Amino acid sequence: MKLVRIFKLKFSLLFTIALMCNCVTVEDKNTADVIVYGGTSAGIAAAIQTARLGKSVILIEPTNRLGGLTTGGLGQTDIGNKQVIGGISREFYSNIKEHYQDDANWVWQNRSEYRDGGQTRSTEHEDAMWTFEPSAALKVFHGMIKGLDIKVVYQQRINRETGVEKVNNAITSIIMESGEAYHGKMFIDASYEGDLMAVAGISYTVGRESNTEYGESLNGVQAQKYGKTLLGTISHNSVHHDFIDGVDPYIVKDDPSSGLLAFISDGGPGIEGRGDKGIQAYCFRMTLTDHPENRIEFAKPDDYNESDYELLFRNYEAASGPIEEMYAYGDPLVPWINSSMPNRKTDTNNQKGFSTDFIGQNWDYPEASYEERERIVDRHRKYQQGLMWTLAYHPRIPEKVREKVSKWGTCKDEYEREDGWQQQLYIREARRMISEYVMTQKNCEGINTVDDAIGMAAYGMDSHHIKRYVNRNGYVANEGNVEAGVKAPFPISYRSIVPKKEECSNLVVPVCLSASHIAFGSIRMEPVFMTLGQSSAIIANLSIDQGKAVQELDYNRLKNELINQGQILE
């Protein structure tokens, strides 16, 4: 066994040298210049850019569907400032507009009937469209990779125990659970979970840092109703998406000895500003329709447990006046944001104290095994299916709410599952790399500005709730929500998407980049991920051409290439 191991090591070293000097002549279906792991929007952008630069690329997607959240329900694009979206990212949204210019793509409504809204409203003379159906996004992505030298591999997951082979601090190959190995000169981890990064031995973190770690004010536990940003402006911490005052948390009302209802943490919120392993809640961004011919009615899950929704019932019952006056913003009846997409469909997201976010039930997801993750995803789906059935049909829900929700259902024509639900869970946050530069709140607020930009972010610092607890008054409350603006678009550092040089010389990480919890909350938007994916490919390709580690590139040359490829850096 020792001789075999020595032979494999020598072979890997020789193979790496051969790759780097471009002297491999034997064709290998599993060998390419760049290996991209994760067919998210970032992974697709990285693969497209690599192919356009004349390099070979293999794009590995663990599921059977490309696009991640962009084709998984997140059609209401979160941007912040459209003017800083360039390159392949802008091209995608321009292609979305072109798709909807074709009347043949308006099946369930006339184009003139559709009205988008919010910050993503598309103006008449704009070159892009920012709201779309998942199926349209999938079609556009497939159109963008068509004709390019991109090999797409589906349903291959990296072996998370022994899935990375490294020689002299460089990855030579990654190995899947199936035993298939993929060899490359450069590797890009574009997954939401950062599994390749983790197996490669790269430093990372999970959860919230303490405010003291990076000199922030919006990290760590956030239970105060209002906080202050570093610039002194007010931030809204746990103000939105909370319960009406007076919702009892106990199985038997007013009886702590009866125990807590489901999904409430035992203990308070924690010490304000202190770090923990909590991550912001996940949900499915539902694609719903009210068109009778395309609608699948909400179904009651086989293992439906009414007590799981007791807090929802009590929240409605706690209203002191008409339910239309329960909340000062958003939908006054239903706990959702039901944003209109083309063809009488929606992107439906979390809103209010008890909604689609499965608060506190995802903390184990980033480090969980594949099997455990599947159980977590399934539990989220069943929770949300039960929630929608409850809102539509349960007699304890106000009649006005039931009338409104029961008009909706999942779509027959969007996803692979017969019940109309997608497989892609909204992984808002998982692992985050720790590199030589960590993006923080100070970058978001313009207090610190980097001089090695590879893209721009512009969305506000945003965290969904992380924990549900009993407050000092003995009622249920949510903790972790932060909604704080940024002064202006801000640059993302080249150093934040490459690991420390001593950990790996040929890996780029555009999604699980090096950022604090609250800074990641601003950066983590799909248009930005596409931007970072494209920049990752440019870094990888320059590294191949120059025979340098990804950390060693001359930034001025990198900057020129980024600009040449349409990236906006200031």
Coordinates of C-alpha atoms in Angstrom, one line a residue:
M1 CA 0.0 0.0 0.0
K2 CA 2.9 2.4 0.8
L3 CA 4.4 1.8 -2.7
V4 CA 1.0 2.4 -4.3
R5 CA 0.6 5.7 -2.4
I6 CA 4.1 6.8 -3.4
F7 CA 3.4 6.0 -7.0
K8 CA 0.1 7.9 -7.0
L9 CA 1.9 10.9 -5.4
K10 CA 4.6 10.9 -8.1
F11 CA 2.1 10.5 -10.9
S12 CA 0.0 13.4 -9.5
L13 CA 3.0 15.6 -9.3
L14 CA 4.1 14.7 -12.9
F15 CA 0.6 15.2 -14.1
T16 CA 0.3 18.6 -12.5
I17 CA 3.6 19.7 -14.1
A18 CA 2.4 18.5 -17.4
L19 CA -0.8 20.4 -17.1
M20 CA 0.9 23.6 -16.1
C21 CA 3.3 23.5 -19.0
N22 CA 0.5 22.6 -21.5
C23 CA 2.2 19.4 -22.6
V24 CA -0.6 16.9 -21.9
T25 CA -1.4 15.4 -25.3
V26 CA -3.6 12.4 -24.3
E27 CA -7.2 13.4 -24.3
D28 CA -9.1 12.7 -21.1
K29 CA -12.8 13.3 -20.9
N30 CA -12.3 14.3 -17.3
T31 CA -9.5 16.7 -17.8
A32 CA -9.8 20.4 -18.5
D33 CA -8.0 23.7 -17.9
V34 CA -10.6 24.8 -15.4
I35 CA -12.9 22.6 -13.3
V36 CA -15.9 24.5 -11.9
Y37 CA -17.8 22.8 -9.0
G38 CA -21.3 24.0 -8.6
G39 CA -23.7 24.9 -11.4
T40 CA -25.0 28.0 -9.6
S41 CA -25.3 31.3 -11.5
A42 CA -21.7 31.9 -10.4
G43 CA -20.6 28.6 -11.7
I44 CA -22.3 29.1 -15.1
A45 CA -20.8 32.6 -15.5
A46 CA -17.3 31.1 -14.6
A47 CA -17.7 28.4 -17.2
I48 CA -18.9 30.8 -19.9
Q49 CA -16.1 33.2 -19.3
T50 CA -13.5 30.4 -19.3
A51 CA -14.8 29.0 -22.6
R52 CA -14.8 32.5 -24.2
L53 CA -11.2 32.9 -23.3
G54 CA -10.4 29.8 -25.2
K55 CA -9.8 27.4 -22.3
S56 CA -11.4 24.1 -21.8
V57 CA -13.8 23.8 -18.8
I58 CA -15.9 21.2 -17.0
L59 CA -18.9 22.4 -15.0
I60 CA -20.0 19.9 -12.4
E61 CA -23.5 20.3 -10.9
P62 CA -24.5 17.9 -8.1
T63 CA -28.2 18.0 -9.0
N64 CA -29.9 17.6 -12.4
R65 CA -30.6 21.3 -12.9
L66 CA -28.4 24.3 -13.6
G67 CA -28.8 27.8 -12.2
G68 CA -29.2 27.4 -8.4
L69 CA -31.5 29.9 -7.0
T70 CA -31.8 31.9 -10.3
T71 CA -33.6 28.9 -11.8
G72 CA -35.0 27.8 -8.5
G73 CA -37.6 30.5 -7.7
L74 CA -35.6 33.7 -7.0
G75 CA -37.1 35.7 -9.9
Q76 CA -37.3 39.0 -8.0
T77 CA -33.8 40.1 -8.4
D78 CA -32.2 41.8 -5.4
I79 CA -29.8 44.3 -6.7
G80 CA -29.5 47.6 -4.8
N81 CA -28.1 49.5 -7.8
K82 CA -28.5 48.2 -11.4
Q83 CA -25.8 50.4 -12.7
V84 CA -23.0 48.3 -11.2
I85 CA -24.1 45.1 -12.8
G86 CA -22.0 44.4 -15.9
G87 CA -20.4 41.7 -17.8
I88 CA -22.0 38.2 -18.1
S89 CA -24.4 39.1 -15.3
R90 CA -25.8 42.1 -17.2
E91 CA -25.9 39.9 -20.3
F92 CA -28.0 37.4 -18.6
Y93 CA -30.6 40.0 -17.6
S94 CA -30.5 41.4 -21.1
N95 CA -31.2 38.0 -22.5
I96 CA -34.2 37.7 -20.1
K97 CA -35.6 40.8 -21.6
E98 CA -35.1 39.5 -25.1
H99 CA -36.8 36.2 -24.1
Y100 CA -39.9 38.1 -23.0
Q101 CA -39.9 40.2 -26.2
D102 CA -41.1 37.1 -27.9
D103 CA -44.9 36.8 -27.7
A104 CA -44.6 33.0 -27.9
N105 CA -43.2 33.1 -24.4
W106 CA -46.3 34.6 -22.9
V107 CA -48.4 31.5 -22.4
W108 CA -50.6 32.4 -19.4
Q109 CA -51.1 36.1 -19.9
N110 CA -50.6 38.8 -22.4
R111 CA -47.4 40.8 -22.2
S112 CA -49.3 44.0 -21.8
E113 CA -51.0 42.7 -18.6
Y114 CA -47.8 42.1 -16.7
R115 CA -46.6 44.7 -14.2
D116 CA -43.4 44.2 -12.2
G117 CA -42.6 46.2 -9.2
G118 CA -40.3 47.1 -6.3
Q119 CA -36.7 48.0 -6.7
T120 CA -36.4 45.7 -9.7
R121 CA -39.0 47.5 -11.9
S122 CA -37.7 47.4 -15.5
T123 CA -38.0 50.8 -17.2
E124 CA -39.2 51.0 -20.8
H125 CA -35.9 51.9 -22.3
E126 CA -33.7 49.7 -20.1
D127 CA -31.5 47.1 -21.7
A128 CA -32.4 44.4 -19.2
M129 CA -35.4 42.8 -17.3
W130 CA -35.1 41.9 -13.7
T131 CA -38.1 39.7 -13.0
F132 CA -38.6 36.3 -14.6
E133 CA -39.9 32.7 -14.3
P134 CA -37.4 30.0 -13.2
S135 CA -38.1 28.2 -16.5
A136 CA -37.2 31.3 -18.5
A137 CA -33.9 31.7 -16.5
L138 CA -33.1 28.0 -17.2
K139 CA -33.7 28.5 -20.9
V140 CA -31.6 31.6 -21.1
F141 CA -28.7 29.9 -19.3
H142 CA -28.8 26.9 -21.6
G143 CA -28.8 29.3 -24.5
M144 CA -25.8 31.1 -23.2
I145 CA -23.7 28.0 -22.9
K146 CA -24.9 26.5 -26.2
G147 CA -22.1 26.3 -28.8
L148 CA -19.4 26.9 -26.2
D149 CA -16.7 24.3 -25.3
I150 CA -18.3 23.6 -21.9
K151 CA -18.7 20.1 -20.7
V152 CA -21.6 19.9 -18.1
V153 CA -21.6 17.0 -15.7
Y154 CA -24.8 16.4 -13.7
Q155 CA -25.5 14.5 -10.5
Q156 CA -21.9 14.2 -9.3
R157 CA -21.2 15.2 -5.7
I158 CA -17.7 15.7 -4.3
N159 CA -16.4 13.1 -1.9
R160 CA -16.3 15.2 1.3
E161 CA -13.7 12.9 3.0
T162 CA -11.1 12.2 0.3
G163 CA -12.3 14.3 -2.6
V164 CA -9.3 16.5 -3.2
E165 CA -5.8 15.5 -4.3
K166 CA -3.2 18.2 -3.8
V167 CA 0.5 18.3 -4.7
N168 CA 2.8 21.1 -3.6
N169 CA -0.2 23.1 -2.4
A170 CA -2.0 22.8 -5.7
I171 CA -5.2 20.8 -6.3
T172 CA -4.5 18.2 -9.1
S173 CA -7.9 16.5 -9.1
I174 CA -11.3 16.3 -7.3
I175 CA -13.0 13.0 -6.8
M176 CA -16.7 12.5 -6.7
E177 CA -18.7 10.0 -4.5
S178 CA -19.0 7.9 -7.7
G179 CA -15.2 7.6 -7.9
E180 CA -15.0 9.8 -11.0
A181 CA -12.0 12.1 -10.8
Y182 CA -11.7 15.4 -12.6
H183 CA -8.2 16.8 -13.3
G184 CA -7.5 20.5 -14.0
K185 CA -5.0 23.3 -13.8
M186 CA -7.4 25.6 -11.9
F187 CA -10.5 25.0 -9.8
I188 CA -13.4 27.2 -8.9
D189 CA -15.8 26.3 -6.0
A190 CA -19.1 28.0 -7.1
S191 CA -21.3 26.0 -4.7
Y192 CA -23.5 27.6 -2.1
E193 CA -22.1 25.3 0.6
G194 CA -18.3 25.6 -0.1
D195 CA -17.8 21.8 -0.1
L196 CA -14.8 21.8 -2.4
M197 CA -13.2 24.6 -0.4
A198 CA -13.7 22.7 2.8
V199 CA -12.3 19.4 1.5
A200 CA -9.3 21.3 0.2
G201 CA -8.4 22.4 3.7
I202 CA -9.2 26.1 3.3
S203 CA -9.9 28.1 6.4
Y204 CA -13.5 29.0 6.8
T205 CA -16.1 29.9 9.4
V206 CA -19.8 29.2 10.0
G207 CA -22.2 31.5 11.9
R208 CA -22.0 35.0 13.2
E209 CA -18.8 36.7 14.5
S210 CA -18.8 38.8 17.5
N211 CA -19.0 42.5 16.8
T212 CA -15.6 42.9 18.5
E213 CA -13.9 40.6 16.0
Y214 CA -13.9 43.0 13.1
G215 CA -15.1 46.2 14.8
E216 CA -18.7 46.0 13.6
S217 CA -22.0 46.9 15.1
L218 CA -24.5 44.7 13.2
N219 CA -22.9 41.2 13.6
G220 CA -23.5 38.7 16.4
V221 CA -26.8 38.5 18.3
Q222 CA -29.3 41.2 17.2
A223 CA -32.4 41.4 19.4
Q224 CA -32.6 45.1 20.1
K225 CA -35.4 46.8 18.3
Y226 CA -33.1 49.5 16.8
G227 CA -29.3 49.6 16.5
K228 CA -26.8 51.9 15.1
T229 CA -24.5 51.4 12.1
L230 CA -20.9 52.4 12.3
L231 CA -21.8 55.6 10.4
G232 CA -24.3 56.5 13.2
T233 CA -27.4 55.9 11.2
I234 CA -30.3 53.8 12.5
S235 CA -30.6 50.2 11.5
H236 CA -33.7 48.1 11.9
N237 CA -32.8 45.1 14.0
S238 CA -35.6 42.5 14.6
V239 CA -38.2 45.2 13.9
H240 CA -39.7 43.5 10.9
H241 CA -41.0 40.0 10.5
D242 CA -41.8 39.5 14.2
F243 CA -44.8 38.5 16.2
I244 CA -47.6 40.7 17.4
D245 CA -47.1 41.5 21.1
G246 CA -48.6 38.9 23.4
V247 CA -48.2 35.6 21.6
D248 CA -47.9 32.9 24.3
P249 CA -45.0 30.5 23.6
Y250 CA -46.1 27.5 25.8
I251 CA -47.9 24.4 24.8
V252 CA -50.5 25.2 27.4
K253 CA -51.0 28.9 27.5
D254 CA -49.6 30.6 30.6
D255 CA -48.1 27.4 31.8
P256 CA -44.3 27.2 31.4
S257 CA -44.3 23.7 32.9
S258 CA -46.1 22.4 29.8
G259 CA -43.0 23.1 27.6
L260 CA -42.4 25.3 24.6
L261 CA -44.2 25.1 21.3
A262 CA -42.3 23.8 18.3
F263 CA -39.3 25.7 16.9
I264 CA -38.7 28.0 19.9
S265 CA -35.2 27.9 21.4
D266 CA -34.8 27.2 25.1
G267 CA -33.3 30.3 26.6
G268 CA -33.2 34.0 25.6
P269 CA -31.7 35.5 22.5
G270 CA -28.2 35.6 23.8
I271 CA -25.9 38.5 24.6
E272 CA -26.3 41.4 22.2
G273 CA -23.5 41.5 19.6
R274 CA -21.9 38.2 20.7
G275 CA -21.0 35.6 18.1
D276 CA -22.6 32.2 17.7
K277 CA -23.1 29.4 15.2
G278 CA -26.4 30.7 14.0
I279 CA -27.1 31.3 10.3
Q280 CA -30.0 33.2 8.8
A281 CA -33.1 31.2 8.0
Y282 CA -33.7 29.2 4.8
C283 CA -36.9 28.8 2.8
F284 CA -38.1 27.9 -0.6
R285 CA -38.8 30.9 -2.9
M286 CA -42.1 29.6 -4.1
T287 CA -43.2 29.9 -7.7
L288 CA -47.0 30.2 -7.4
T289 CA -49.8 30.8 -9.9
D290 CA -53.5 31.7 -9.7
H291 CA -54.1 30.5 -13.3
P292 CA -56.6 27.6 -13.0
E293 CA -55.1 25.6 -15.9
N294 CA -51.6 25.8 -14.5
R295 CA -52.3 25.6 -10.8
I296 CA -51.6 22.7 -8.5
E297 CA -53.7 23.1 -5.3
F298 CA -51.8 23.2 -2.0
A299 CA -51.8 19.7 -0.5
K300 CA -51.8 18.7 3.1
P301 CA -48.6 16.7 3.8
D302 CA -48.9 13.1 4.9
D303 CA -47.2 13.8 8.2
Y304 CA -48.9 17.1 8.9
N305 CA -48.7 18.1 12.5
E306 CA -51.1 20.9 13.5
S307 CA -49.1 21.9 16.5
D308 CA -46.3 23.0 14.2
Y309 CA -48.5 25.9 13.3
E310 CA -49.9 26.8 16.7
L311 CA -47.8 30.0 16.8
L312 CA -49.3 31.1 13.4
F313 CA -52.8 30.6 14.8
R314 CA -52.0 32.5 18.0
N315 CA -50.5 35.3 16.0
Y316 CA -53.7 35.9 14.1
E317 CA -55.7 35.4 17.3
A318 CA -53.6 38.1 19.1
A319 CA -54.7 40.8 16.7
S320 CA -56.6 43.4 18.8
G321 CA -58.4 44.9 15.8
P322 CA -59.3 43.9 12.2
I323 CA -56.7 41.6 10.7
E324 CA -56.2 44.0 7.9
E325 CA -54.5 46.3 10.5
M326 CA -52.2 43.7 11.9
Y327 CA -49.1 45.0 10.1
A328 CA -48.1 48.5 9.0
Y329 CA -46.4 47.3 5.7
G330 CA -46.6 44.5 3.2
D331 CA -49.6 42.3 2.7
P332 CA -52.0 43.0 5.5
L333 CA -53.5 39.5 5.5
V334 CA -51.0 36.9 4.5
P335 CA -47.5 36.3 5.8
W336 CA -45.7 36.5 2.5
I337 CA -44.2 38.8 -0.2
N338 CA -46.0 37.6 -3.3
S339 CA -44.1 39.4 -6.1
S340 CA -45.5 39.2 -9.6
M341 CA -43.5 37.3 -12.2
P342 CA -44.5 37.0 -15.9
N343 CA -47.3 34.5 -16.9
R344 CA -49.3 35.0 -13.8
K345 CA -46.6 33.5 -11.6
T346 CA -44.9 34.8 -8.5
D347 CA -41.7 34.8 -6.5
T348 CA -43.1 34.3 -3.0
N349 CA -40.8 35.0 -0.1
N350 CA -40.9 35.3 3.7
Q351 CA -42.7 38.1 5.6
K352 CA -43.9 38.6 9.1
G353 CA -43.3 36.7 12.4
F354 CA -44.4 33.2 11.2
S355 CA -43.9 32.7 7.5
T356 CA -41.9 30.6 5.0
D357 CA -38.5 31.0 6.8
F358 CA -38.0 27.9 9.0
I359 CA -36.2 29.9 11.7
G360 CA -33.5 28.1 13.6
Q361 CA -33.9 24.8 11.8
N362 CA -30.9 25.1 9.5
W363 CA -27.9 25.6 11.8
D364 CA -26.5 22.2 11.1
Y365 CA -26.9 22.4 7.3
P366 CA -23.4 23.7 6.3
E367 CA -21.5 21.0 8.0
A368 CA -24.1 18.2 7.8
S369 CA -23.5 15.1 5.7
Y370 CA -25.3 14.8 2.3
E371 CA -27.9 12.5 3.8
E372 CA -28.5 14.9 6.7
R373 CA -28.8 17.8 4.4
E374 CA -31.4 16.0 2.3
R375 CA -33.4 15.5 5.5
I376 CA -33.1 19.2 6.4
V377 CA -34.2 20.2 2.9
D378 CA -37.1 17.7 3.0
R379 CA -38.1 19.0 6.5
H380 CA -38.1 22.6 5.2
R381 CA -40.3 21.6 2.2
K382 CA -42.8 19.7 4.4
Y383 CA -42.9 22.6 6.8
Q384 CA -43.6 25.1 4.0
Q385 CA -46.1 22.7 2.3
G386 CA -47.9 22.4 5.7
L387 CA -47.8 26.2 6.1
M388 CA -49.4 26.9 2.7
W389 CA -52.1 24.3 3.3
T390 CA -52.8 25.7 6.7
L391 CA -53.1 29.3 5.4
A392 CA -55.4 28.1 2.6
Y393 CA -57.7 25.7 4.4
H394 CA -57.4 25.4 8.2
P395 CA -60.5 26.6 10.0
R396 CA -58.4 28.5 12.6
I397 CA -57.1 30.8 9.9
P398 CA -59.3 33.9 9.3
E399 CA -61.7 33.4 6.4
K400 CA -60.3 36.4 4.5
V401 CA -56.8 34.9 4.6
R402 CA -58.1 31.4 3.4
E403 CA -60.0 33.0 0.5
K404 CA -56.9 34.8 -0.6
V405 CA -54.3 32.0 -0.3
S406 CA -56.5 29.2 -1.7
K407 CA -56.6 30.9 -5.1
W408 CA -52.9 30.2 -5.4
G409 CA -50.9 27.0 -5.9
T410 CA -47.7 25.7 -7.3
C411 CA -47.1 25.5 -11.1
K412 CA -47.4 22.5 -13.4
D413 CA -44.8 23.8 -15.8
E414 CA -41.9 24.9 -13.7
Y415 CA -40.1 22.2 -11.9
E416 CA -39.3 18.5 -12.2
R417 CA -41.3 17.4 -9.2
E418 CA -44.9 16.4 -9.8
D419 CA -46.1 18.5 -6.8
G420 CA -44.7 21.7 -8.4
W421 CA -42.1 22.3 -5.6
Q422 CA -38.5 22.9 -6.5
Q423 CA -35.5 21.1 -5.2
Q424 CA -33.3 24.2 -4.6
L425 CA -33.6 25.4 -1.0
Y426 CA -32.6 29.1 -0.5
I427 CA -29.2 28.6 1.1
R428 CA -28.8 32.2 2.2
E429 CA -25.6 31.5 4.0
A430 CA -23.4 28.5 4.8
R431 CA -19.6 28.4 5.0
R432 CA -17.6 31.5 4.5
M433 CA -13.9 31.4 3.6
I434 CA -11.3 33.2 5.8
S435 CA -8.6 34.6 3.4
E436 CA -6.1 37.3 3.6
Y437 CA -8.9 39.9 3.4
V438 CA -12.3 39.6 5.0
M439 CA -15.0 41.9 3.7
T440 CA -16.8 43.5 6.7
Q441 CA -19.4 46.1 7.6
K442 CA -16.8 48.8 7.2
N443 CA -16.5 47.9 3.5
C444 CA -20.3 48.0 3.1
E445 CA -20.5 51.4 4.7
G446 CA -17.6 52.9 2.8
I447 CA -15.4 53.3 5.9
N448 CA -12.8 51.0 4.4
T449 CA -12.4 50.8 0.6
V450 CA -10.3 48.2 -1.2
D451 CA -8.0 49.1 -4.1
D452 CA -8.2 45.6 -5.8
A453 CA -11.9 45.4 -6.9
I454 CA -13.1 42.5 -8.9
G455 CA -16.8 43.5 -8.8
M456 CA -19.3 45.6 -6.9
A457 CA -22.0 45.0 -4.4
A458 CA -24.8 47.4 -3.6
Y459 CA -27.6 45.7 -1.6
G460 CA -28.3 46.7 2.0
M461 CA -26.8 44.7 4.8
D462 CA -29.5 42.1 5.2
S463 CA -30.0 39.1 7.6
H464 CA -33.1 37.1 8.0
H465 CA -34.0 35.9 11.5
I466 CA -31.8 33.3 13.1
K467 CA -33.5 32.3 16.3
R468 CA -37.0 32.2 17.9
Y469 CA -37.1 32.6 21.7
V470 CA -39.1 33.8 24.7
N471 CA -38.5 37.5 25.5
R472 CA -38.3 39.1 28.9
N473 CA -42.1 39.7 28.9
G474 CA -42.7 35.9 28.5
Y475 CA -43.9 36.1 24.9
V476 CA -42.4 34.6 21.7
A477 CA -40.1 36.8 19.6
N478 CA -37.7 36.4 16.7
E479 CA -34.0 37.4 16.7
G480 CA -31.4 38.0 14.0
N481 CA -33.1 40.2 11.4
V482 CA -31.0 43.2 10.3
E483 CA -32.0 45.6 7.6
A484 CA -29.4 48.4 7.2
G485 CA -28.7 50.4 4.1
V486 CA -25.3 51.0 2.4
K487 CA -24.3 54.5 1.4
A488 CA -23.3 53.6 -2.1
P489 CA -22.1 50.6 -4.1
F490 CA -18.8 49.2 -2.8
P491 CA -16.0 47.2 -4.3
I492 CA -15.3 43.6 -3.5
S493 CA -11.7 42.6 -3.0
Y494 CA -9.7 40.3 -5.2
R495 CA -8.1 38.9 -2.0
S496 CA -11.6 37.9 -0.7
I497 CA -12.2 35.3 -3.3
V498 CA -8.8 33.6 -3.3
P499 CA -7.6 31.5 -0.3
K500 CA -4.5 32.2 1.7
K501 CA -1.5 31.3 -0.5
E502 CA -0.2 28.7 1.9
E503 CA -3.5 26.8 1.8
C504 CA -4.0 26.5 -2.0
S505 CA -2.5 28.1 -5.1
N506 CA -5.1 27.2 -7.7
L507 CA -8.5 27.6 -6.2
V508 CA -11.0 30.5 -6.5
V509 CA -14.1 30.8 -4.3
P510 CA -16.7 33.3 -5.7
V511 CA -19.8 32.3 -3.6
C512 CA -18.5 31.3 -0.1
L513 CA -16.1 34.2 -0.2
S514 CA -14.2 35.8 2.7
A515 CA -16.7 38.0 4.4
S516 CA -18.2 38.5 7.9
H517 CA -21.8 37.4 8.4
I518 CA -23.2 40.9 8.0
A519 CA -21.1 41.8 5.0
F520 CA -22.0 38.6 3.3
G521 CA -25.6 39.6 3.9
S522 CA -25.1 42.5 1.5
I523 CA -22.9 40.7 -1.1
R524 CA -24.9 37.4 -1.3
M525 CA -27.1 38.4 -4.3
E526 CA -27.4 36.4 -7.5
P527 CA -26.3 39.2 -9.8
V528 CA -23.2 39.7 -7.7
F529 CA -22.5 36.0 -7.6
M530 CA -22.5 36.0 -11.4
T531 CA -20.1 38.9 -11.4
L532 CA -17.8 37.1 -9.0
G533 CA -18.0 33.9 -11.0
Q534 CA -16.9 35.7 -14.1
S535 CA -14.1 37.4 -12.3
S536 CA -13.0 34.1 -10.8
A537 CA -12.7 32.6 -14.3
I538 CA -10.6 35.6 -15.4
I539 CA -8.3 35.1 -12.4
A540 CA -8.0 31.4 -13.2
N541 CA -7.2 32.0 -16.8
L542 CA -4.6 34.6 -16.2
S543 CA -3.0 32.3 -13.6
I544 CA -2.7 29.6 -16.3
D545 CA -1.3 31.9 -18.9
Q546 CA 1.2 33.4 -16.5
G547 CA 2.1 30.2 -14.7
K548 CA 1.3 31.9 -11.4
A549 CA -0.6 31.1 -8.3
V550 CA -4.1 32.8 -8.2
Q551 CA -2.8 35.1 -5.4
E552 CA 0.2 36.3 -7.4
L553 CA -1.4 38.2 -10.3
D554 CA -0.5 41.8 -11.1
Y555 CA -3.7 43.6 -10.2
N556 CA -3.3 46.2 -12.8
R557 CA -3.2 43.6 -15.5
L558 CA -6.1 41.7 -13.9
K559 CA -8.1 45.0 -13.7
N560 CA -7.6 45.7 -17.4
E561 CA -8.8 42.2 -18.3
L562 CA -11.9 42.5 -16.0
I563 CA -12.8 45.8 -17.7
N564 CA -12.2 44.4 -21.1
Q565 CA -14.7 41.7 -20.3
G566 CA -17.3 44.2 -19.2
Q567 CA -17.0 44.2 -15.5
I568 CA -17.8 47.4 -13.6
L569 CA -15.3 48.1 -10.8
E570 CA -16.2 51.6 -9.6

